[in-house]
Coordinates of C-alpha atoms in Angstrom, one line a residue:
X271 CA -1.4 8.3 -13.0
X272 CA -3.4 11.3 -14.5
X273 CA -0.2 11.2 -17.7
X274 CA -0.7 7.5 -17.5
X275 CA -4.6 7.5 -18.3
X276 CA -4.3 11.2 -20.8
X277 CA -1.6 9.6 -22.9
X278 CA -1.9 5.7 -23.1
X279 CA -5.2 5.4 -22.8
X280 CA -4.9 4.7 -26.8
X281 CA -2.7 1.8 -26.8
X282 CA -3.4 0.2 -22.8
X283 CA -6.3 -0.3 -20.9
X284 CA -6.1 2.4 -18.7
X285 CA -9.8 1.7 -16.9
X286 CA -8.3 -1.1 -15.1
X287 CA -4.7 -0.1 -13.0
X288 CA -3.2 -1.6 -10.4
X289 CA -0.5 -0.4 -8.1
X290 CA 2.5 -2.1 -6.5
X291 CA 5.0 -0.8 -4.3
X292 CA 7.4 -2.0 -2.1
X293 CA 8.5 -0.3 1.1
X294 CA 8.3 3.6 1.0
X295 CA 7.0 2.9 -2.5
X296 CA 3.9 0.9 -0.8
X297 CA 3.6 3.7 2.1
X298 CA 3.7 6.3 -0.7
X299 CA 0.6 4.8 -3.2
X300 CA -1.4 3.9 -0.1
X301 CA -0.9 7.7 1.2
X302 CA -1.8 8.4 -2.4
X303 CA -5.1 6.7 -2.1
X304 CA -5.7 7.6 1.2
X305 CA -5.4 11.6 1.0
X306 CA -8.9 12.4 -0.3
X307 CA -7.4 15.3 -2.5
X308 CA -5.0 14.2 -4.3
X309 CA -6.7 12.1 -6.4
X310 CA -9.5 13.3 -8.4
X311 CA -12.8 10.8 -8.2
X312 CA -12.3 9.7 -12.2
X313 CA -8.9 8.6 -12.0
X314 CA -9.6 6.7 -8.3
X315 CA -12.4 4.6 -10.0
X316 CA -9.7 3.3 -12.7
X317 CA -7.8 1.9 -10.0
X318 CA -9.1 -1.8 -9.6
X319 CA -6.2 -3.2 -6.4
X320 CA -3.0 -2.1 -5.4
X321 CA -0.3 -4.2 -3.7
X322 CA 1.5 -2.9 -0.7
X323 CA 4.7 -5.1 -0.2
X324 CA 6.6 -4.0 3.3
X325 CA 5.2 -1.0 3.4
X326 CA 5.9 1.2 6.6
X327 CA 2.6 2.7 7.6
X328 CA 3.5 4.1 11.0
X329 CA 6.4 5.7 12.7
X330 CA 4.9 5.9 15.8
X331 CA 7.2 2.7 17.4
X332 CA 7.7 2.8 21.5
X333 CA 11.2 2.9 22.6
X334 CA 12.3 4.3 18.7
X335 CA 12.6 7.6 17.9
X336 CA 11.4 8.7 14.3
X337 CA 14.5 9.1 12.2
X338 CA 15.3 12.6 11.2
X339 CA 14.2 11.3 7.0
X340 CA 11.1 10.8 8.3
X341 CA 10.5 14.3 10.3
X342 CA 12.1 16.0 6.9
X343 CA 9.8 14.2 4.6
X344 CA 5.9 14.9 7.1
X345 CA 7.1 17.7 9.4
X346 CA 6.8 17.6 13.3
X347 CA 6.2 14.8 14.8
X348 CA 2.6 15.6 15.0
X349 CA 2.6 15.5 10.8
X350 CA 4.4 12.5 11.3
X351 CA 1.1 10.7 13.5
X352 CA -1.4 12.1 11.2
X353 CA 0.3 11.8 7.6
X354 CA 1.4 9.0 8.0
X355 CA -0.8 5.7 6.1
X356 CA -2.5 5.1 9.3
X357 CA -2.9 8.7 10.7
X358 CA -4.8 8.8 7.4
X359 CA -6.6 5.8 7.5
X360 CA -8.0 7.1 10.7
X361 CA -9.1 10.4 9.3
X362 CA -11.1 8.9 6.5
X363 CA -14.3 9.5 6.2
X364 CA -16.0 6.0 6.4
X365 CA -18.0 6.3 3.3
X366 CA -15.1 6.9 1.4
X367 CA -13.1 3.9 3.0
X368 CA -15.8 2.0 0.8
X369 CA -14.6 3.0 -2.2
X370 CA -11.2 1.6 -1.6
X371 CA -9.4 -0.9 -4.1
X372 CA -9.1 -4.1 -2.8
X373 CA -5.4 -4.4 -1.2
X374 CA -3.0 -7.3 -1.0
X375 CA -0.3 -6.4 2.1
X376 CA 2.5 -8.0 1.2
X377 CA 4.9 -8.8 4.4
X378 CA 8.2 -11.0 4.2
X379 CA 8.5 -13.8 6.8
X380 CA 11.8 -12.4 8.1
X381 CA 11.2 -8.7 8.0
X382 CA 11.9 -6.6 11.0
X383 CA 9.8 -6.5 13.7
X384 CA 9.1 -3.0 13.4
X385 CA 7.8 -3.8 9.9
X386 CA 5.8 -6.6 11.1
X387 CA 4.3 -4.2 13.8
X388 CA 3.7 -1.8 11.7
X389 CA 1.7 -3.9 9.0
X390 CA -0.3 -5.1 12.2
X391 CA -1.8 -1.8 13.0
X392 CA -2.6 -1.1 9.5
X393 CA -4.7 -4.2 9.7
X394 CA -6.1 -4.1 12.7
X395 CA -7.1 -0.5 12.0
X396 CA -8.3 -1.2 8.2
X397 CA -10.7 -4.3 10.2
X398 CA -11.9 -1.9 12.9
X399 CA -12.8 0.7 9.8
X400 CA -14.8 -1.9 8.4
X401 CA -12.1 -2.4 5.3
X402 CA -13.2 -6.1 3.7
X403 CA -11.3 -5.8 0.7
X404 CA -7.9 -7.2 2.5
X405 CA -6.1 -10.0 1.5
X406 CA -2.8 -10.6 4.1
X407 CA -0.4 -12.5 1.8
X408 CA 2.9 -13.8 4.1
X409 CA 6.0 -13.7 1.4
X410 CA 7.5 -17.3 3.2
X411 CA 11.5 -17.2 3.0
X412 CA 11.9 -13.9 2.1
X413 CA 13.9 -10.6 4.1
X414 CA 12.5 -6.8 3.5
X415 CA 14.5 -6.6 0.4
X416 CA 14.9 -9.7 -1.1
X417 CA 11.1 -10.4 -2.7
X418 CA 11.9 -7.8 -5.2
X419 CA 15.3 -9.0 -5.8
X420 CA 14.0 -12.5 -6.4
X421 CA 11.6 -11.7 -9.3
X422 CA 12.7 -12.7 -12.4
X423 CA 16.2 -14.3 -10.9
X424 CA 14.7 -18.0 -10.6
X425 CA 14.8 -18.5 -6.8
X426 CA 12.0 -17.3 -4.6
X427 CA 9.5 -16.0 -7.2
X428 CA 6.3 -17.8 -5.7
X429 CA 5.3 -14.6 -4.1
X430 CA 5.2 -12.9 -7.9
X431 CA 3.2 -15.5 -9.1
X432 CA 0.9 -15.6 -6.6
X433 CA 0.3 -11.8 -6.5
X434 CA -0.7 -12.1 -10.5
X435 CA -2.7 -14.8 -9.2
X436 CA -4.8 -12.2 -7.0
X437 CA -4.4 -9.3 -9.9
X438 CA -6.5 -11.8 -12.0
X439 CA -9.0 -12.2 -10.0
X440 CA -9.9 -8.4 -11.0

């Protein structure tokens, strides 16, 4: 983002980004945002919504153990819990939680229910941290993996649309 804004800002409107992601691409720009030092203040302020399509905000599931990728990528399982999107959300400070983009969470209709669980405590938690800039969008028709597959392919594009349709509003 910091190359983005230093290099293009001549030929793009680099005061106004957005940020999509979908699955560990969601978890990771969300994370991004929600790890008060990695961005600095300047570049946060450019960033005007952010969509977070199936993201995985939580490995913390009863009955499923985290998968080994996931203890290589935070650490113990104690890194897992508070690096993860939500251990994060819940360590933000609450005047900073203010300053946060509004987000569009993006969940297929036949996801897994892990997924679906998941995207429910990031919710619930972003509501309980007084987070009013969230718009729930349910992708109808669609798996994990197929609303990315379907952009540009002529069948099940709606959801595409209608996230520009949100952008715009910004």
């Amino acid at each position: 983002l910091a190359w983005i804004v230093e290099n293009l800002s001549y030929r793009a409107n680099t005061n106004k980004i957005f940020l999509i992601g979908h699955s560990a691409g969601a978890s990771i720009q969300i994370s991004l945002l929600l790890e008060l030092s990695l961005l600095k203040p300047s570049l946060r302020s450019k960033i005007k919504g952010v969509v977070l399509n199936g993201a995985p905000y939580h490995f913390d599931i009863p009955g499923i153990p985290i998968p080994p990728v996931i203890s290589t990528y935070f650490g113990n399982e104690d890194a897992v819990k508070t690096k993860s999107s939500l251990g994060l959300l819940a360590a933000a400070p609450d005047r900073f939680l203010k300053e946060l983009p509004p987000l569009l969470v993006v969940t297929a209709e036949k996801a897994p229910q892990m997924i679906l669980t998941m995207k429910d405590d990031f919710v619930k938690l972003l509501k309980e941290r007084n987070v009013s800039n969230i718009t729930e969008y349910d992708n109808k028709g669609h798996n994990h993996i197929s609303s990315s597959a379907a952009l540009l392919s002529g069948e099940g594009e709606q959801w595409g649309i209608d996230v520009v349709e949100w952008l715009n509003k910004f």
